[in-house]
Short mmCIF file of N, CA and C in Angstrom, two decimals:
data_model
loop_
_atom_site.label_atom_id
_atom_site.label_comp_id
_atom_site.label_asym_id
_atom_site.label_seq_id
_atom_site.Cartn_x
_atom_site.Cartn_y
_atom_site.Cartn_z
N MET A 750 9.76 -14.05 9.36
CA MET A 750 8.95 -14.78 10.31
C MET A 750 9.22 -14.25 11.71
N MET A 751 8.17 -14.04 12.45
CA MET A 751 8.26 -13.50 13.80
C MET A 751 8.42 -14.63 14.81
N ARG A 752 9.27 -14.40 15.81
CA ARG A 752 9.40 -15.38 16.89
C ARG A 752 8.06 -15.53 17.59
N ALA A 753 7.86 -16.67 18.25
CA ALA A 753 6.58 -16.96 18.91
C ALA A 753 6.25 -15.93 19.99
N ASP A 754 7.25 -15.54 20.80
CA ASP A 754 6.97 -14.55 21.86
C ASP A 754 6.67 -13.18 21.26
N ALA A 755 7.36 -12.84 20.19
CA ALA A 755 7.10 -11.56 19.53
C ALA A 755 5.70 -11.56 18.91
N ARG A 756 5.29 -12.69 18.33
CA ARG A 756 3.94 -12.81 17.75
C ARG A 756 2.88 -12.66 18.83
N ARG A 757 3.12 -13.28 19.99
CA ARG A 757 2.17 -13.16 21.11
C ARG A 757 2.04 -11.71 21.56
N ASN A 758 3.19 -11.04 21.68
CA ASN A 758 3.17 -9.62 22.08
C ASN A 758 2.43 -8.77 21.05
N TYR A 759 2.69 -9.03 19.78
CA TYR A 759 2.03 -8.30 18.69
C TYR A 759 0.51 -8.50 18.79
N ASP A 760 0.10 -9.74 18.92
CA ASP A 760 -1.33 -10.05 18.99
C ASP A 760 -1.99 -9.42 20.22
N ARG A 761 -1.28 -9.46 21.37
CA ARG A 761 -1.83 -8.84 22.59
C ARG A 761 -1.94 -7.33 22.42
N LEU A 762 -0.95 -6.73 21.78
CA LEU A 762 -0.99 -5.28 21.55
C LEU A 762 -2.16 -4.89 20.65
N VAL A 763 -2.37 -5.65 19.58
CA VAL A 763 -3.48 -5.35 18.67
C VAL A 763 -4.82 -5.52 19.39
N ALA A 764 -4.97 -6.59 20.15
CA ALA A 764 -6.21 -6.81 20.90
C ALA A 764 -6.44 -5.71 21.93
N SER A 765 -5.39 -5.33 22.63
CA SER A 765 -5.51 -4.27 23.63
C SER A 765 -5.83 -2.93 22.97
N ALA A 766 -5.20 -2.68 21.85
CA ALA A 766 -5.47 -1.43 21.12
C ALA A 766 -6.90 -1.40 20.61
N ARG A 767 -7.38 -2.51 20.10
CA ARG A 767 -8.77 -2.57 19.61
C ARG A 767 -9.73 -2.22 20.75
N ALA A 768 -9.51 -2.80 21.91
CA ALA A 768 -10.37 -2.53 23.07
C ALA A 768 -10.24 -1.07 23.51
N ALA A 769 -9.03 -0.57 23.57
CA ALA A 769 -8.81 0.81 24.01
C ALA A 769 -9.41 1.80 23.02
N PHE A 770 -9.25 1.55 21.72
CA PHE A 770 -9.81 2.47 20.72
C PHE A 770 -11.34 2.44 20.78
N ALA A 771 -11.92 1.28 21.01
CA ALA A 771 -13.38 1.18 21.11
C ALA A 771 -13.88 1.91 22.35
N GLU A 772 -13.12 1.85 23.42
CA GLU A 772 -13.53 2.47 24.68
C GLU A 772 -13.20 3.96 24.74
N LEU A 773 -12.00 4.33 24.28
CA LEU A 773 -11.50 5.69 24.48
C LEU A 773 -11.34 6.49 23.19
N GLY A 774 -11.49 5.84 22.04
CA GLY A 774 -11.31 6.53 20.76
C GLY A 774 -9.89 6.39 20.26
N ALA A 775 -9.66 6.99 19.10
CA ALA A 775 -8.37 6.86 18.42
C ALA A 775 -7.22 7.51 19.17
N ASP A 776 -7.53 8.38 20.13
CA ASP A 776 -6.48 9.06 20.90
C ASP A 776 -6.17 8.36 22.21
N ALA A 777 -6.58 7.10 22.35
CA ALA A 777 -6.30 6.35 23.58
C ALA A 777 -4.80 6.39 23.84
N PRO A 778 -4.41 6.60 25.09
CA PRO A 778 -2.98 6.67 25.41
C PRO A 778 -2.24 5.37 25.05
N LEU A 779 -1.15 5.52 24.34
CA LEU A 779 -0.37 4.34 23.95
C LEU A 779 0.21 3.63 25.17
N ASP A 780 0.56 4.39 26.20
CA ASP A 780 1.06 3.77 27.43
C ASP A 780 0.00 2.84 28.02
N ASP A 781 -1.26 3.27 27.97
CA ASP A 781 -2.36 2.46 28.48
C ASP A 781 -2.50 1.17 27.65
N ILE A 782 -2.33 1.28 26.37
CA ILE A 782 -2.43 0.11 25.49
C ILE A 782 -1.32 -0.89 25.81
N ALA A 783 -0.11 -0.40 25.98
CA ALA A 783 1.01 -1.29 26.34
C ALA A 783 0.74 -1.96 27.69
N GLN A 784 0.27 -1.18 28.66
CA GLN A 784 -0.02 -1.74 29.99
C GLN A 784 -1.12 -2.80 29.90
N ARG A 785 -2.17 -2.53 29.14
CA ARG A 785 -3.26 -3.52 28.98
C ARG A 785 -2.73 -4.82 28.36
N ALA A 786 -1.76 -4.68 27.47
CA ALA A 786 -1.20 -5.86 26.80
C ALA A 786 -0.17 -6.58 27.66
N GLY A 787 0.24 -5.95 28.74
CA GLY A 787 1.22 -6.57 29.63
C GLY A 787 2.64 -6.50 29.08
N VAL A 788 2.91 -5.45 28.29
CA VAL A 788 4.25 -5.26 27.73
C VAL A 788 4.71 -3.84 28.03
N GLY A 789 5.98 -3.60 27.82
CA GLY A 789 6.53 -2.27 28.00
C GLY A 789 6.33 -1.40 26.76
N ASN A 790 6.53 -0.10 26.96
CA ASN A 790 6.40 0.85 25.85
C ASN A 790 7.36 0.53 24.70
N ALA A 791 8.55 0.08 25.05
CA ALA A 791 9.54 -0.23 24.01
C ALA A 791 9.03 -1.34 23.10
N THR A 792 8.36 -2.32 23.68
CA THR A 792 7.80 -3.41 22.87
C THR A 792 6.72 -2.87 21.94
N LEU A 793 5.86 -2.00 22.47
CA LEU A 793 4.82 -1.41 21.64
C LEU A 793 5.46 -0.67 20.46
N TYR A 794 6.43 0.20 20.74
CA TYR A 794 7.05 1.01 19.67
C TYR A 794 7.91 0.19 18.72
N ARG A 795 8.42 -0.94 19.18
CA ARG A 795 9.18 -1.81 18.29
C ARG A 795 8.25 -2.39 17.22
N HIS A 796 7.05 -2.77 17.65
CA HIS A 796 6.07 -3.32 16.71
C HIS A 796 5.34 -2.22 15.92
N PHE A 797 5.06 -1.10 16.59
CA PHE A 797 4.25 -0.03 15.99
C PHE A 797 4.92 1.31 16.28
N PRO A 798 5.78 1.76 15.37
CA PRO A 798 6.54 2.99 15.63
C PRO A 798 5.67 4.25 15.70
N THR A 799 4.45 4.18 15.17
CA THR A 799 3.54 5.33 15.20
C THR A 799 2.13 4.87 15.59
N ARG A 800 1.34 5.81 16.05
CA ARG A 800 -0.07 5.54 16.34
C ARG A 800 -0.77 5.05 15.07
N GLN A 801 -0.42 5.67 13.93
CA GLN A 801 -1.03 5.30 12.66
C GLN A 801 -0.75 3.83 12.33
N ALA A 802 0.46 3.36 12.59
CA ALA A 802 0.79 1.96 12.33
C ALA A 802 -0.05 1.03 13.19
N LEU A 803 -0.30 1.43 14.43
CA LEU A 803 -1.13 0.62 15.32
C LEU A 803 -2.59 0.63 14.86
N LEU A 804 -3.10 1.79 14.48
CA LEU A 804 -4.47 1.88 13.96
C LEU A 804 -4.64 0.99 12.73
N GLU A 805 -3.67 1.03 11.84
CA GLU A 805 -3.75 0.21 10.63
C GLU A 805 -3.74 -1.28 10.97
N ALA A 806 -2.94 -1.67 11.96
CA ALA A 806 -2.92 -3.09 12.35
C ALA A 806 -4.27 -3.50 12.93
N VAL A 807 -4.86 -2.63 13.74
CA VAL A 807 -6.16 -2.93 14.35
C VAL A 807 -7.23 -3.11 13.27
N PHE A 808 -7.19 -2.29 12.25
CA PHE A 808 -8.25 -2.30 11.23
C PHE A 808 -7.88 -3.06 9.96
N HIS A 809 -6.74 -3.72 9.96
CA HIS A 809 -6.27 -4.40 8.75
C HIS A 809 -7.30 -5.38 8.19
N ASP A 810 -7.83 -6.25 9.04
CA ASP A 810 -8.80 -7.24 8.57
C ASP A 810 -10.09 -6.59 8.07
N HIS A 811 -10.52 -5.53 8.76
CA HIS A 811 -11.73 -4.81 8.34
C HIS A 811 -11.52 -4.17 6.97
N ILE A 812 -10.36 -3.56 6.80
CA ILE A 812 -10.05 -2.88 5.53
C ILE A 812 -9.97 -3.91 4.41
N ASP A 813 -9.30 -5.03 4.67
CA ASP A 813 -9.22 -6.08 3.66
C ASP A 813 -10.60 -6.57 3.24
N ALA A 814 -11.48 -6.77 4.21
CA ALA A 814 -12.83 -7.24 3.91
C ALA A 814 -13.59 -6.21 3.08
N LEU A 815 -13.46 -4.94 3.42
CA LEU A 815 -14.12 -3.89 2.64
C LEU A 815 -13.59 -3.84 1.21
N CYS A 816 -12.30 -3.99 1.05
CA CYS A 816 -11.70 -3.96 -0.30
C CYS A 816 -12.12 -5.18 -1.12
N ARG A 817 -12.17 -6.34 -0.48
CA ARG A 817 -12.65 -7.54 -1.19
C ARG A 817 -14.10 -7.36 -1.63
N ARG A 818 -14.91 -6.79 -0.75
CA ARG A 818 -16.32 -6.58 -1.08
C ARG A 818 -16.45 -5.59 -2.24
N ALA A 819 -15.64 -4.57 -2.26
CA ALA A 819 -15.66 -3.61 -3.37
C ALA A 819 -15.33 -4.32 -4.68
N GLY A 820 -14.35 -5.21 -4.65
CA GLY A 820 -13.99 -5.97 -5.85
C GLY A 820 -15.15 -6.82 -6.34
N GLU A 821 -15.86 -7.45 -5.42
CA GLU A 821 -17.02 -8.26 -5.80
C GLU A 821 -18.12 -7.39 -6.40
N LEU A 822 -18.31 -6.20 -5.85
CA LEU A 822 -19.39 -5.33 -6.30
C LEU A 822 -19.09 -4.64 -7.63
N MET A 823 -17.84 -4.69 -8.08
CA MET A 823 -17.49 -4.06 -9.36
C MET A 823 -18.23 -4.70 -10.53
N SER A 824 -18.71 -5.91 -10.37
CA SER A 824 -19.44 -6.56 -11.47
C SER A 824 -20.94 -6.64 -11.19
N ALA A 825 -21.42 -5.93 -10.17
CA ALA A 825 -22.85 -5.93 -9.86
C ALA A 825 -23.62 -5.26 -11.01
N PRO A 826 -24.83 -5.71 -11.27
CA PRO A 826 -25.60 -5.17 -12.40
C PRO A 826 -25.95 -3.68 -12.26
N SER A 827 -26.14 -3.19 -11.04
CA SER A 827 -26.47 -1.78 -10.83
C SER A 827 -25.31 -1.09 -10.12
N PRO A 828 -24.52 -0.30 -10.85
CA PRO A 828 -23.37 0.37 -10.23
C PRO A 828 -23.74 1.29 -9.08
N GLY A 829 -24.86 2.00 -9.19
CA GLY A 829 -25.28 2.89 -8.10
C GLY A 829 -25.64 2.11 -6.85
N ALA A 830 -26.37 1.01 -7.04
CA ALA A 830 -26.75 0.17 -5.90
C ALA A 830 -25.50 -0.47 -5.29
N ALA A 831 -24.53 -0.83 -6.12
CA ALA A 831 -23.29 -1.42 -5.62
C ALA A 831 -22.53 -0.42 -4.75
N LEU A 832 -22.43 0.82 -5.21
CA LEU A 832 -21.75 1.85 -4.43
C LEU A 832 -22.47 2.07 -3.10
N ARG A 833 -23.79 2.15 -3.16
CA ARG A 833 -24.57 2.36 -1.94
C ARG A 833 -24.38 1.20 -0.97
N GLU A 834 -24.39 -0.03 -1.47
CA GLU A 834 -24.20 -1.21 -0.61
C GLU A 834 -22.83 -1.17 0.06
N TRP A 835 -21.81 -0.78 -0.71
CA TRP A 835 -20.46 -0.75 -0.16
C TRP A 835 -20.33 0.36 0.89
N LEU A 836 -20.91 1.52 0.62
CA LEU A 836 -20.86 2.61 1.59
C LEU A 836 -21.61 2.23 2.86
N SER A 837 -22.69 1.50 2.70
CA SER A 837 -23.45 1.02 3.85
C SER A 837 -22.58 0.06 4.68
N ALA A 838 -21.82 -0.79 4.02
CA ALA A 838 -20.91 -1.70 4.72
C ALA A 838 -19.82 -0.92 5.45
N LEU A 839 -19.34 0.14 4.84
CA LEU A 839 -18.34 0.99 5.48
C LEU A 839 -18.90 1.64 6.73
N ILE A 840 -20.13 2.14 6.64
CA ILE A 840 -20.78 2.74 7.81
C ILE A 840 -20.97 1.69 8.89
N ALA A 841 -21.46 0.52 8.51
CA ALA A 841 -21.68 -0.55 9.49
C ALA A 841 -20.38 -0.93 10.18
N GLN A 842 -19.29 -0.97 9.42
CA GLN A 842 -17.99 -1.33 9.98
C GLN A 842 -17.56 -0.31 11.01
N GLY A 843 -17.82 0.97 10.72
CA GLY A 843 -17.41 2.03 11.62
C GLY A 843 -18.28 2.16 12.85
N SER A 844 -19.50 1.65 12.79
CA SER A 844 -20.40 1.86 13.91
C SER A 844 -20.71 0.58 14.68
N THR A 845 -19.88 -0.44 14.53
CA THR A 845 -20.12 -1.69 15.24
C THR A 845 -19.94 -1.53 16.74
N GLU A 846 -19.06 -0.65 17.15
CA GLU A 846 -18.83 -0.40 18.57
C GLU A 846 -18.68 1.10 18.77
N ARG A 847 -19.08 1.55 19.93
CA ARG A 847 -18.94 2.97 20.26
C ARG A 847 -17.48 3.37 20.13
N GLY A 848 -17.23 4.47 19.46
CA GLY A 848 -15.88 4.99 19.32
C GLY A 848 -15.12 4.41 18.14
N LEU A 849 -15.65 3.36 17.52
CA LEU A 849 -14.93 2.72 16.43
C LEU A 849 -14.93 3.57 15.16
N ALA A 850 -16.00 4.32 14.93
CA ALA A 850 -16.09 5.15 13.73
C ALA A 850 -14.95 6.17 13.71
N ALA A 851 -14.72 6.83 14.83
CA ALA A 851 -13.64 7.81 14.91
C ALA A 851 -12.28 7.15 14.73
N SER A 852 -12.13 5.97 15.28
CA SER A 852 -10.86 5.25 15.15
C SER A 852 -10.63 4.81 13.70
N LEU A 853 -11.69 4.31 13.06
CA LEU A 853 -11.57 3.92 11.66
C LEU A 853 -11.25 5.13 10.80
N LEU A 854 -11.91 6.25 11.07
CA LEU A 854 -11.62 7.48 10.35
C LEU A 854 -10.16 7.87 10.53
N ALA A 855 -9.66 7.74 11.74
CA ALA A 855 -8.26 8.06 12.00
C ALA A 855 -7.34 7.11 11.23
N ALA A 856 -7.71 5.84 11.15
CA ALA A 856 -6.89 4.87 10.41
C ALA A 856 -6.84 5.22 8.93
N LEU A 857 -7.91 5.80 8.43
CA LEU A 857 -7.98 6.18 7.01
C LEU A 857 -7.53 7.61 6.78
N GLY A 858 -7.17 8.31 7.86
CA GLY A 858 -6.94 9.74 7.77
C GLY A 858 -5.65 10.21 7.16
N GLU A 859 -4.58 9.52 7.32
CA GLU A 859 -3.29 10.02 6.85
C GLU A 859 -3.08 9.72 5.38
N ASP A 860 -2.78 10.78 4.61
CA ASP A 860 -2.46 10.58 3.20
C ASP A 860 -1.29 9.61 3.08
N GLY A 861 -1.42 8.67 2.17
CA GLY A 861 -0.34 7.74 1.92
C GLY A 861 -0.37 6.50 2.80
N SER A 862 -1.25 6.45 3.81
CA SER A 862 -1.31 5.23 4.62
C SER A 862 -1.84 4.10 3.75
N SER A 863 -1.38 2.90 4.02
CA SER A 863 -1.78 1.77 3.19
C SER A 863 -3.29 1.53 3.28
N CYS A 864 -3.88 1.74 4.46
CA CYS A 864 -5.34 1.57 4.60
C CYS A 864 -6.08 2.59 3.76
N ARG A 865 -5.65 3.83 3.84
CA ARG A 865 -6.32 4.89 3.08
C ARG A 865 -6.22 4.63 1.58
N VAL A 866 -5.03 4.29 1.12
CA VAL A 866 -4.84 4.05 -0.31
C VAL A 866 -5.75 2.91 -0.78
N ALA A 867 -5.79 1.81 -0.04
CA ALA A 867 -6.60 0.65 -0.44
C ALA A 867 -8.08 0.98 -0.46
N VAL A 868 -8.58 1.62 0.59
CA VAL A 868 -10.01 1.92 0.67
C VAL A 868 -10.41 2.98 -0.34
N PHE A 869 -9.60 4.00 -0.50
CA PHE A 869 -9.94 5.06 -1.45
C PHE A 869 -9.89 4.54 -2.89
N ASP A 870 -8.95 3.65 -3.18
CA ASP A 870 -8.91 3.04 -4.52
C ASP A 870 -10.17 2.22 -4.78
N ALA A 871 -10.59 1.46 -3.78
CA ALA A 871 -11.81 0.66 -3.91
C ALA A 871 -13.01 1.57 -4.13
N ALA A 872 -13.11 2.64 -3.35
CA ALA A 872 -14.22 3.58 -3.47
C ALA A 872 -14.20 4.29 -4.81
N ARG A 873 -13.01 4.68 -5.26
CA ARG A 873 -12.91 5.38 -6.55
C ARG A 873 -13.43 4.51 -7.69
N GLY A 874 -13.11 3.22 -7.66
CA GLY A 874 -13.58 2.31 -8.70
C GLY A 874 -15.09 2.21 -8.72
N LEU A 875 -15.68 2.04 -7.54
CA LEU A 875 -17.14 1.94 -7.45
C LEU A 875 -17.81 3.25 -7.82
N LEU A 876 -17.24 4.36 -7.38
CA LEU A 876 -17.81 5.68 -7.68
C LEU A 876 -17.72 5.98 -9.18
N ALA A 877 -16.58 5.70 -9.79
CA ALA A 877 -16.42 5.95 -11.23
C ALA A 877 -17.41 5.11 -12.03
N ARG A 878 -17.59 3.89 -11.64
CA ARG A 878 -18.53 3.01 -12.33
C ARG A 878 -19.97 3.54 -12.21
N ALA A 879 -20.33 4.01 -11.02
CA ALA A 879 -21.67 4.57 -10.81
C ALA A 879 -21.86 5.87 -11.60
N GLN A 880 -20.79 6.65 -11.69
CA GLN A 880 -20.87 7.89 -12.47
C GLN A 880 -21.00 7.59 -13.97
N GLU A 881 -20.22 6.62 -14.45
CA GLU A 881 -20.30 6.24 -15.87
C GLU A 881 -21.68 5.71 -16.25
N ALA A 882 -22.34 5.05 -15.30
CA ALA A 882 -23.68 4.50 -15.55
C ALA A 882 -24.76 5.58 -15.42
N GLY A 883 -24.39 6.78 -14.95
CA GLY A 883 -25.37 7.84 -14.77
C GLY A 883 -26.13 7.74 -13.46
N ASP A 884 -25.68 6.86 -12.55
CA ASP A 884 -26.34 6.69 -11.26
C ASP A 884 -25.91 7.74 -10.25
N VAL A 885 -24.74 8.30 -10.44
CA VAL A 885 -24.20 9.34 -9.56
C VAL A 885 -23.69 10.46 -10.44
N ARG A 886 -24.02 11.70 -10.05
CA ARG A 886 -23.60 12.83 -10.88
C ARG A 886 -22.08 12.94 -10.93
N PRO A 887 -21.57 13.46 -12.03
CA PRO A 887 -20.11 13.61 -12.16
C PRO A 887 -19.60 14.70 -11.21
N GLY A 888 -18.32 14.65 -10.94
CA GLY A 888 -17.68 15.69 -10.14
C GLY A 888 -17.75 15.47 -8.64
N VAL A 889 -18.25 14.34 -8.19
CA VAL A 889 -18.30 14.05 -6.75
C VAL A 889 -16.94 13.49 -6.34
N PRO A 890 -16.20 14.23 -5.51
CA PRO A 890 -14.89 13.71 -5.07
C PRO A 890 -15.05 12.62 -4.02
N VAL A 891 -14.28 11.57 -4.15
CA VAL A 891 -14.35 10.46 -3.21
C VAL A 891 -14.04 10.91 -1.79
N GLU A 892 -13.17 11.89 -1.64
CA GLU A 892 -12.81 12.38 -0.30
C GLU A 892 -14.04 12.97 0.41
N GLN A 893 -14.86 13.73 -0.31
CA GLN A 893 -16.05 14.31 0.30
C GLN A 893 -17.09 13.24 0.61
N LEU A 894 -17.19 12.26 -0.26
CA LEU A 894 -18.11 11.16 -0.01
C LEU A 894 -17.72 10.42 1.28
N PHE A 895 -16.42 10.23 1.48
CA PHE A 895 -15.94 9.58 2.70
C PHE A 895 -16.26 10.40 3.94
N LYS A 896 -16.13 11.70 3.85
CA LYS A 896 -16.45 12.55 5.00
C LYS A 896 -17.92 12.41 5.36
N LEU A 897 -18.79 12.40 4.37
CA LEU A 897 -20.22 12.24 4.64
C LEU A 897 -20.53 10.89 5.27
N VAL A 898 -19.94 9.84 4.73
CA VAL A 898 -20.18 8.49 5.23
C VAL A 898 -19.65 8.34 6.66
N ASN A 899 -18.48 8.89 6.92
CA ASN A 899 -17.94 8.83 8.27
C ASN A 899 -18.78 9.65 9.24
N ALA A 900 -19.32 10.77 8.77
CA ALA A 900 -20.21 11.56 9.62
C ALA A 900 -21.43 10.74 10.01
N ILE A 901 -21.97 10.01 9.06
CA ILE A 901 -23.12 9.14 9.36
C ILE A 901 -22.75 8.12 10.43
N ALA A 902 -21.61 7.48 10.27
CA ALA A 902 -21.18 6.48 11.26
C ALA A 902 -21.01 7.11 12.64
N LEU A 903 -20.45 8.30 12.68
CA LEU A 903 -20.22 8.97 13.96
C LEU A 903 -21.52 9.36 14.65
N VAL A 904 -22.47 9.90 13.90
CA VAL A 904 -23.69 10.41 14.54
C VAL A 904 -24.70 9.32 14.85
N THR A 905 -24.56 8.16 14.23
CA THR A 905 -25.54 7.10 14.49
C THR A 905 -25.03 6.02 15.42
N GLU A 906 -23.75 6.02 15.77
CA GLU A 906 -23.20 4.91 16.55
C GLU A 906 -23.85 4.74 17.91
N THR A 907 -24.43 5.79 18.48
CA THR A 907 -25.06 5.67 19.80
C THR A 907 -26.59 5.60 19.72
N GLU A 908 -27.13 5.64 18.52
CA GLU A 908 -28.58 5.58 18.34
C GLU A 908 -29.09 4.16 18.63
N PRO A 909 -30.27 4.04 19.23
CA PRO A 909 -30.84 2.71 19.46
C PRO A 909 -31.06 1.95 18.15
N ASP A 910 -31.46 2.66 17.11
CA ASP A 910 -31.67 2.06 15.79
C ASP A 910 -30.60 2.58 14.85
N ALA A 911 -29.34 2.32 15.18
CA ALA A 911 -28.23 2.87 14.41
C ALA A 911 -28.31 2.48 12.94
N ALA A 912 -28.61 1.23 12.65
CA ALA A 912 -28.66 0.78 11.25
C ALA A 912 -29.77 1.49 10.48
N GLY A 913 -30.92 1.63 11.09
CA GLY A 913 -32.03 2.31 10.43
C GLY A 913 -31.74 3.79 10.21
N GLN A 914 -31.18 4.43 11.22
CA GLN A 914 -30.81 5.85 11.08
C GLN A 914 -29.75 6.04 10.01
N ALA A 915 -28.76 5.16 9.99
CA ALA A 915 -27.70 5.25 8.99
C ALA A 915 -28.26 5.06 7.59
N ALA A 916 -29.17 4.10 7.43
CA ALA A 916 -29.78 3.87 6.11
C ALA A 916 -30.56 5.08 5.65
N ALA A 917 -31.30 5.72 6.55
CA ALA A 917 -32.07 6.90 6.19
C ALA A 917 -31.15 8.05 5.76
N LEU A 918 -30.06 8.24 6.49
CA LEU A 918 -29.12 9.31 6.13
C LEU A 918 -28.40 9.00 4.82
N LEU A 919 -28.08 7.73 4.60
CA LEU A 919 -27.43 7.35 3.35
C LEU A 919 -28.40 7.57 2.17
N ASP A 920 -29.69 7.32 2.39
CA ASP A 920 -30.70 7.62 1.37
C ASP A 920 -30.68 9.11 1.01
N LEU A 921 -30.57 9.96 2.02
CA LEU A 921 -30.51 11.40 1.77
C LEU A 921 -29.28 11.77 0.94
N ILE A 922 -28.16 11.17 1.27
CA ILE A 922 -26.94 11.44 0.50
C ILE A 922 -27.14 11.01 -0.95
N PHE A 923 -27.67 9.83 -1.15
CA PHE A 923 -27.84 9.35 -2.52
C PHE A 923 -28.86 10.17 -3.30
N HIS A 924 -29.83 10.72 -2.60
CA HIS A 924 -30.77 11.62 -3.28
C HIS A 924 -30.00 12.82 -3.84
N GLY A 925 -29.07 13.33 -3.05
CA GLY A 925 -28.25 14.46 -3.50
C GLY A 925 -27.24 14.08 -4.56
N LEU A 926 -26.82 12.84 -4.61
CA LEU A 926 -25.83 12.40 -5.60
C LEU A 926 -26.46 12.06 -6.95
N THR A 927 -27.76 11.83 -6.95
CA THR A 927 -28.44 11.40 -8.17
C THR A 927 -28.53 12.57 -9.15
N PRO A 928 -28.15 12.35 -10.40
CA PRO A 928 -28.25 13.42 -11.40
C PRO A 928 -29.70 13.86 -11.59
N ARG A 929 -29.90 15.14 -11.82
CA ARG A 929 -31.22 15.69 -12.07
C ARG A 929 -31.36 15.97 -13.57
N PRO A 930 -32.57 15.69 -14.11
CA PRO A 930 -32.78 15.94 -15.56
C PRO A 930 -32.73 17.43 -15.89
#
């Protein structure tokens, strides 16, 4: 259990990091984040020894929500539609604010990070189910699918019709993923 003052510092650091990552991207200076939170660098590093740990804390709730949604979609009647819906939610999550897509990608970027493991496991389950149903061609690596989806989030985040543009690009991806007779 965290002391009350330590919890306040932790919460302020996460809020400040969220704002800084949205404004400046995943490479926002950690010193700036500590200053925004009104704490010293030592406090920041005591709570978050690495940038990756801070990114994961910022996106923890988002990642949990995506993983829960993937679990719900595992029993959807159309596996291909379920995968597409989940990827659309991932894109939407990354493009809610300018710069967030790059930060989310960074949070998912390190092999072995808890966020990456959770999201990739969720995606693998949905992808395997869609492949078994014949909705997605075999041999599509989840890592490449993630790169495509993150690219969509990055290129559409500043578009006036970001959701519409993202949906159109996701349609193109799914056209390429669909098995041909």
